[in-house]
Amino acid sequence: MTLDTLDRRILDLYQRDTRVPSERIGAAVGLSAAAVQRRLKRLREAGVIVAETAQLDCRALGLGVTAIVHVDLIDESARAAHAFRDRLVARSEVQQCYGVAGSIDYVLVVIVPDLAAYDAFCADCLLHDANVRSFTTHVVLDAAKRGGGLAVPQA
Amino acid sequence: MTLDTLDRRILDLYQRDTRVPSERIGAAVGLSAAAVQRRLKRLREAGVIVAETAQLDCRALGLGVTAIVHVDLIDESARAAHAFRDRLVARSEVQQCYGVAGSIDYVLVVIVPDLAAYDAFCADCLLHDANVRSFTTHVVLDAAKRGGGLAVPQA
DNA sequence: AATGAAATTTATGCCGG
DNA sequence: CCGGCATAAATTTCATT
């Protein structure tokens, strides 16, 4: 799918706040509300818009601990790595999961109520896994930016 | 602010897809559509719902490179760390920024069109900064989960 | 504090250009 | 592919319990 400049400008506005009316977006980009909606629909169907979600305040929900976890695997073959990944992605505590190049194999963002829950998560998913060589935990002290929008290239 | 079981169940549904009608949420939790909306409004005003955003497909936008960057600072004092953090958070390439405990000081998720843009970002924000002792880049090969919802505790 | 209905706003579908 | 209008749906407000 090809995105024109209008699509990009719409996305740039829309991604930050999905509640802004199409009419306002249209006014900003020089299009009618109907045209904006047509494009948003197309962008959803094409998978450019992956999801429309709400970002919640972890603290208010009693999710007091965020940890960034580095995992080093023993067997890094595709089969073994995918098995590991699929198990982690299925866990609700794992908010993000990235397979990376370099000295480590996976980076996770884990969000849990407290350290006891984090401990339980590690026991379940990491300590218990024969393919995990080692892992390192970095407890987040200051979540300065949790899910900023993307820098939509206007080119 | 205090969240009851109904609030938590509403949030659990709503955070994954903000486009599901309040009537359907109400049917799921045993409330009228109006009651669901009143609660959502309260949750927004209280800051429990931080933002309502769209998740976009990086590839489709031409954002082909995601990197996880570890930064080690020289001066970790609050003043110096905040200065560093504030500068980074203001950059649109920095999608996430966490101050962490442990052997490193900050973890960033940086999303850019290509490696040239990543190089430019590093030059601007990291190499150029006298307070950055060192940094390590982990290029993401497989973004298995980019922004999963939270595991809303139903307690 | 929730419900139901009315009023407003927002989104969707269709048609002519 | 756009704009405008008609229709439908969703959200907000208000009165009531």
XYZ file of C-alpha atoms (C1' of nucleotides) in Angstrom:
344
model
C 0.000 0.000 0.000
C 1.159 3.465 -0.836
C 0.722 6.410 1.519
C 0.484 9.905 0.180
C 1.301 13.089 2.050
C -2.292 13.483 3.193
C -2.348 9.987 4.673
C 0.833 10.709 6.567
C -0.414 13.963 7.972
C -3.663 12.349 9.037
C -1.818 9.516 10.738
C 0.513 11.891 12.479
C -2.426 13.663 14.082
C -4.612 10.644 14.630
C -2.058 8.390 16.307
C -1.610 10.812 19.217
C -5.304 11.138 19.986
C -7.872 8.941 18.319
C -10.671 10.976 19.874
C -10.117 14.092 17.861
C -13.032 14.374 15.422
C -12.375 13.715 11.758
C -13.659 17.164 11.027
C -10.827 18.750 13.000
C -8.268 16.544 11.291
C -9.817 17.493 7.991
C -9.560 21.177 8.811
C -5.889 20.715 9.640
C -4.981 18.881 6.463
C -7.460 20.536 4.097
C -9.944 17.720 3.603
C -13.574 17.051 4.434
C -14.468 14.903 7.433
C -15.798 12.215 5.111
C -12.559 12.078 3.163
C -10.583 11.726 6.387
C -12.772 8.842 7.495
C -12.475 7.141 4.153
C -8.733 7.272 4.461
C -8.727 6.088 8.060
C -10.873 3.138 7.057
C -8.509 2.253 4.249
C -5.532 2.579 6.581
C -7.167 0.251 9.076
C -7.994 -2.326 6.442
C -4.497 -2.141 5.003
C -3.024 -2.755 8.462
C -1.197 0.558 8.594
C -3.265 1.294 11.673
C -2.572 -1.818 13.699
C -4.740 -1.053 16.713
C -6.531 1.732 18.522
C -5.763 1.433 22.181
C -5.848 3.270 25.484
C -2.730 3.871 27.499
C -3.388 3.398 31.180
C -1.599 4.668 34.243
C 0.243 1.686 35.702
C 0.396 3.158 39.177
C -3.338 3.747 39.346
C -3.906 0.099 38.457
C -1.552 -1.124 41.136
C 1.113 -2.092 38.627
C 4.005 -0.620 40.524
C 6.943 -2.427 38.951
C 8.210 -2.125 35.414
C 11.318 -4.065 34.525
C 13.439 -4.229 31.432
C 14.824 -7.703 31.086
C 17.667 -8.891 28.914
C 17.705 -12.534 28.031
C 20.546 -14.581 26.658
C 19.566 -17.900 25.134
C 21.626 -21.036 24.782
C 20.114 -22.300 21.558
C 19.526 -19.327 19.283
C 18.227 -21.340 16.336
C 15.002 -20.076 14.822
C 12.997 -22.978 16.173
C 14.180 -22.588 19.756
C 14.019 -18.791 19.698
C 10.476 -18.823 18.350
C 9.372 -21.240 21.009
C 10.783 -18.962 23.670
C 9.290 -15.876 22.098
C 5.835 -17.366 21.640
C 5.657 -18.408 25.256
C 6.641 -14.946 26.458
C 4.365 -13.060 24.128
C 1.436 -15.045 25.477
C 2.120 -13.811 29.012
C 0.131 -10.773 29.998
C 2.964 -9.421 32.150
C 5.123 -9.117 29.041
C 4.075 -5.797 27.619
C 6.790 -5.775 24.978
C 9.126 -8.367 23.526
C 11.945 -7.761 21.051
C 14.413 -10.164 19.506
C 17.628 -8.218 19.037
C 21.070 -8.431 17.495
C 24.120 -8.162 19.687
C 25.337 -9.537 22.972
C 21.848 -10.410 24.131
C 19.008 -12.167 22.345
C 15.779 -10.739 23.741
C 14.694 -7.579 25.466
C 11.447 -7.612 27.419
C 9.386 -4.952 29.100
C 7.607 -6.612 31.993
C 4.922 -4.860 34.043
C 3.720 -6.385 37.307
C 2.100 -5.307 40.579
C 5.159 -5.788 42.776
C 8.488 -7.515 43.108
C 6.860 -10.678 44.361
C 4.942 -10.902 41.107
C 8.115 -10.219 39.193
C 9.826 -13.000 41.050
C 6.987 -15.348 40.178
C 7.208 -14.329 36.538
C 10.941 -15.028 36.448
C 10.440 -18.402 38.053
C 7.738 -19.316 35.534
C 9.273 -18.032 32.358
C 12.990 -17.626 32.752
C 14.494 -19.713 35.530
C 12.370 -22.638 34.532
C 13.408 -22.509 30.900
C 16.323 -24.750 30.018
C 17.119 -22.585 27.002
C 17.695 -19.420 29.044
C 21.402 -19.090 29.683
C 21.091 -15.930 31.734
C 18.993 -12.835 32.181
C 19.488 -9.393 33.646
C 16.814 -7.244 35.254
C 16.735 -3.464 35.139
C 14.014 -2.090 37.359
C 12.541 1.098 35.949
C 12.880 4.064 38.297
C 11.521 6.704 35.953
C 9.307 5.912 32.980
C 9.926 9.210 31.241
C 8.198 8.101 28.029
C 6.217 4.912 27.850
C 4.651 4.825 24.443
C 5.320 7.921 22.462
C 3.880 8.173 19.008
C 5.964 7.531 15.947
C 7.747 10.184 13.975
C 5.672 9.747 10.833
C 7.924 10.673 7.898
C 6.112 13.245 5.791
C 8.167 12.499 2.713
C -8.819 7.650 42.976
C -10.295 4.282 43.740
C -11.140 1.736 41.048
C -13.824 -0.827 41.646
C -14.151 -4.159 39.907
C -16.387 -2.691 37.221
C -13.844 0.002 36.377
C -11.140 -2.602 36.040
C -13.173 -4.823 33.802
C -14.114 -1.879 31.621
C -10.498 -0.787 31.347
C -9.377 -4.286 30.524
C -11.708 -4.374 27.542
C -11.338 -0.775 26.503
C -7.551 -0.541 26.479
C -7.243 -3.202 23.781
C -9.690 -1.591 21.383
C -11.083 1.851 21.980
C -13.470 1.449 19.078
C -15.667 -1.166 20.687
C -19.010 0.539 21.471
C -19.827 1.296 25.088
C -22.951 -0.751 24.674
C -20.913 -3.895 24.053
C -18.676 -3.185 27.016
C -21.776 -2.599 29.090
C -23.246 -5.913 27.981
C -20.026 -7.658 28.989
C -19.829 -6.137 32.450
C -23.537 -5.746 33.204
C -23.966 -1.991 32.864
C -25.780 0.386 30.541
C -23.883 2.144 27.786
C -24.350 5.469 29.540
C -22.895 4.112 32.775
C -19.852 2.817 30.913
C -19.315 6.209 29.332
C -19.659 8.015 32.601
C -16.982 5.773 34.058
C -14.698 6.196 31.066
C -15.031 9.937 31.371
C -14.166 9.815 35.070
C -11.195 7.573 34.310
C -9.948 10.030 31.699
C -10.308 12.997 34.007
C -8.588 11.151 36.829
C -5.686 10.340 34.524
C -6.135 6.587 34.767
C -6.616 6.657 31.013
C -3.525 8.567 29.965
C -4.125 8.667 26.226
C -6.107 7.078 23.446
C -3.773 6.385 20.603
C -3.355 4.451 17.387
C -0.562 1.968 16.935
C 0.871 2.197 13.475
C 2.841 -0.244 11.379
C 6.423 1.023 11.362
C 7.294 -0.752 8.143
C 4.399 0.755 6.241
C 5.577 4.210 7.299
C 9.109 3.556 6.172
C 10.408 3.280 9.723
C 12.542 0.247 9.157
C 14.893 0.401 12.119
C 14.038 -0.042 15.761
C 16.905 0.036 18.224
C 17.104 -0.519 21.938
C 19.798 1.682 23.351
C 21.485 1.449 26.725
C 23.062 4.592 28.037
C 25.568 4.974 30.818
C 25.931 8.485 32.195
C 28.939 10.050 33.879
C 27.081 12.364 36.211
C 24.034 10.530 37.521
C 22.871 13.319 39.802
C 19.207 14.225 39.524
C 19.935 17.512 37.811
C 22.198 16.039 35.143
C 20.028 12.975 34.597
C 16.891 15.078 34.172
C 18.610 17.312 31.682
C 19.603 14.267 29.658
C 16.170 12.722 29.930
C 14.304 15.880 28.969
C 16.368 16.337 25.862
C 15.760 12.770 24.755
C 12.069 12.739 25.499
C 11.661 15.771 23.270
C 13.092 13.857 20.296
C 10.485 12.269 18.101
C 12.755 9.308 17.297
C 12.721 8.336 20.965
C 9.562 6.338 21.283
C 10.277 5.231 24.828
C 12.682 6.347 27.535
C 13.236 4.688 30.904
C 15.584 5.583 33.719
C 16.634 2.318 35.310
C 18.513 0.872 38.255
C 21.517 -1.304 37.666
C 24.610 -1.275 35.540
C 23.118 1.169 33.035
C 21.219 4.399 33.577
C 18.792 4.748 30.688
C 17.095 2.444 28.214
C 15.676 3.929 25.043
C 13.546 2.575 22.254
C 14.463 4.505 19.132
C 12.539 4.196 15.865
C 13.972 5.648 12.664
C 13.716 5.153 8.900
C 17.146 3.599 8.438
C 20.598 3.208 9.875
C 21.689 6.543 8.497
C 18.972 8.218 10.523
C 20.018 6.217 13.543
C 23.567 7.361 13.077
C 22.399 10.963 12.888
C 20.369 10.504 16.038
C 23.373 9.109 17.906
C 25.547 11.961 16.747
C 22.984 14.517 17.880
C 21.951 13.074 21.197
C 24.561 10.685 22.463
C 28.004 11.233 20.983
C 27.604 14.948 21.295
C 26.619 14.810 24.953
C 29.523 15.225 27.375
C 27.578 13.427 30.093
C 27.197 10.193 28.113
C 29.955 7.843 29.182
C 28.964 5.091 26.783
C 26.012 3.574 25.008
C 25.179 0.241 23.453
C 22.854 -0.353 20.522
C 20.717 -3.432 20.048
C 19.043 -3.439 16.672
C 15.651 -5.114 16.796
C 15.362 -8.090 14.456
C 11.927 -9.239 15.543
C 9.420 -6.956 17.269
C 7.304 -9.785 18.613
C 5.206 -7.496 20.813
C 5.433 -3.754 20.535
C 2.845 -2.351 22.872
C 0.747 -4.998 24.453
C -1.995 -3.962 26.810
C -1.552 -4.113 30.542
C -2.605 -6.999 32.701
C -5.254 -5.066 34.591
C -5.483 -6.629 38.065
C -9.127 -7.444 38.740
C -8.653 -7.486 42.501
C -24.871 6.017 41.489
C -27.472 3.704 37.815
C -31.161 3.855 34.304
C -33.844 5.496 30.286
C -34.884 8.851 26.966
C -33.888 13.017 24.648
C -30.402 15.999 22.471
C -26.008 16.623 20.463
C -22.113 15.162 18.216
C -19.653 12.053 15.367
C -19.276 8.595 11.896
C -20.893 6.143 7.665
C -22.963 5.485 3.021
C -24.458 7.210 -1.217
C -24.505 10.310 -5.134
C -22.999 13.860 -8.277
C -18.857 16.121 -9.982
C -10.862 10.686 -5.311
C -13.265 14.617 -3.529
C -17.366 17.290 -1.226
C -22.038 17.430 0.426
C -26.011 15.591 2.091
C -28.797 11.936 4.296
C -28.759 8.343 7.467
C -27.210 5.748 11.275
C -24.686 5.221 15.362
C -22.527 6.678 19.413
C -21.792 9.948 23.132
C -23.451 13.347 26.373
C -26.867 15.486 29.129
C -30.798 15.450 32.005
C -34.632 13.834 34.716
C -35.946 10.000 37.554
C -35.536 6.160 40.819
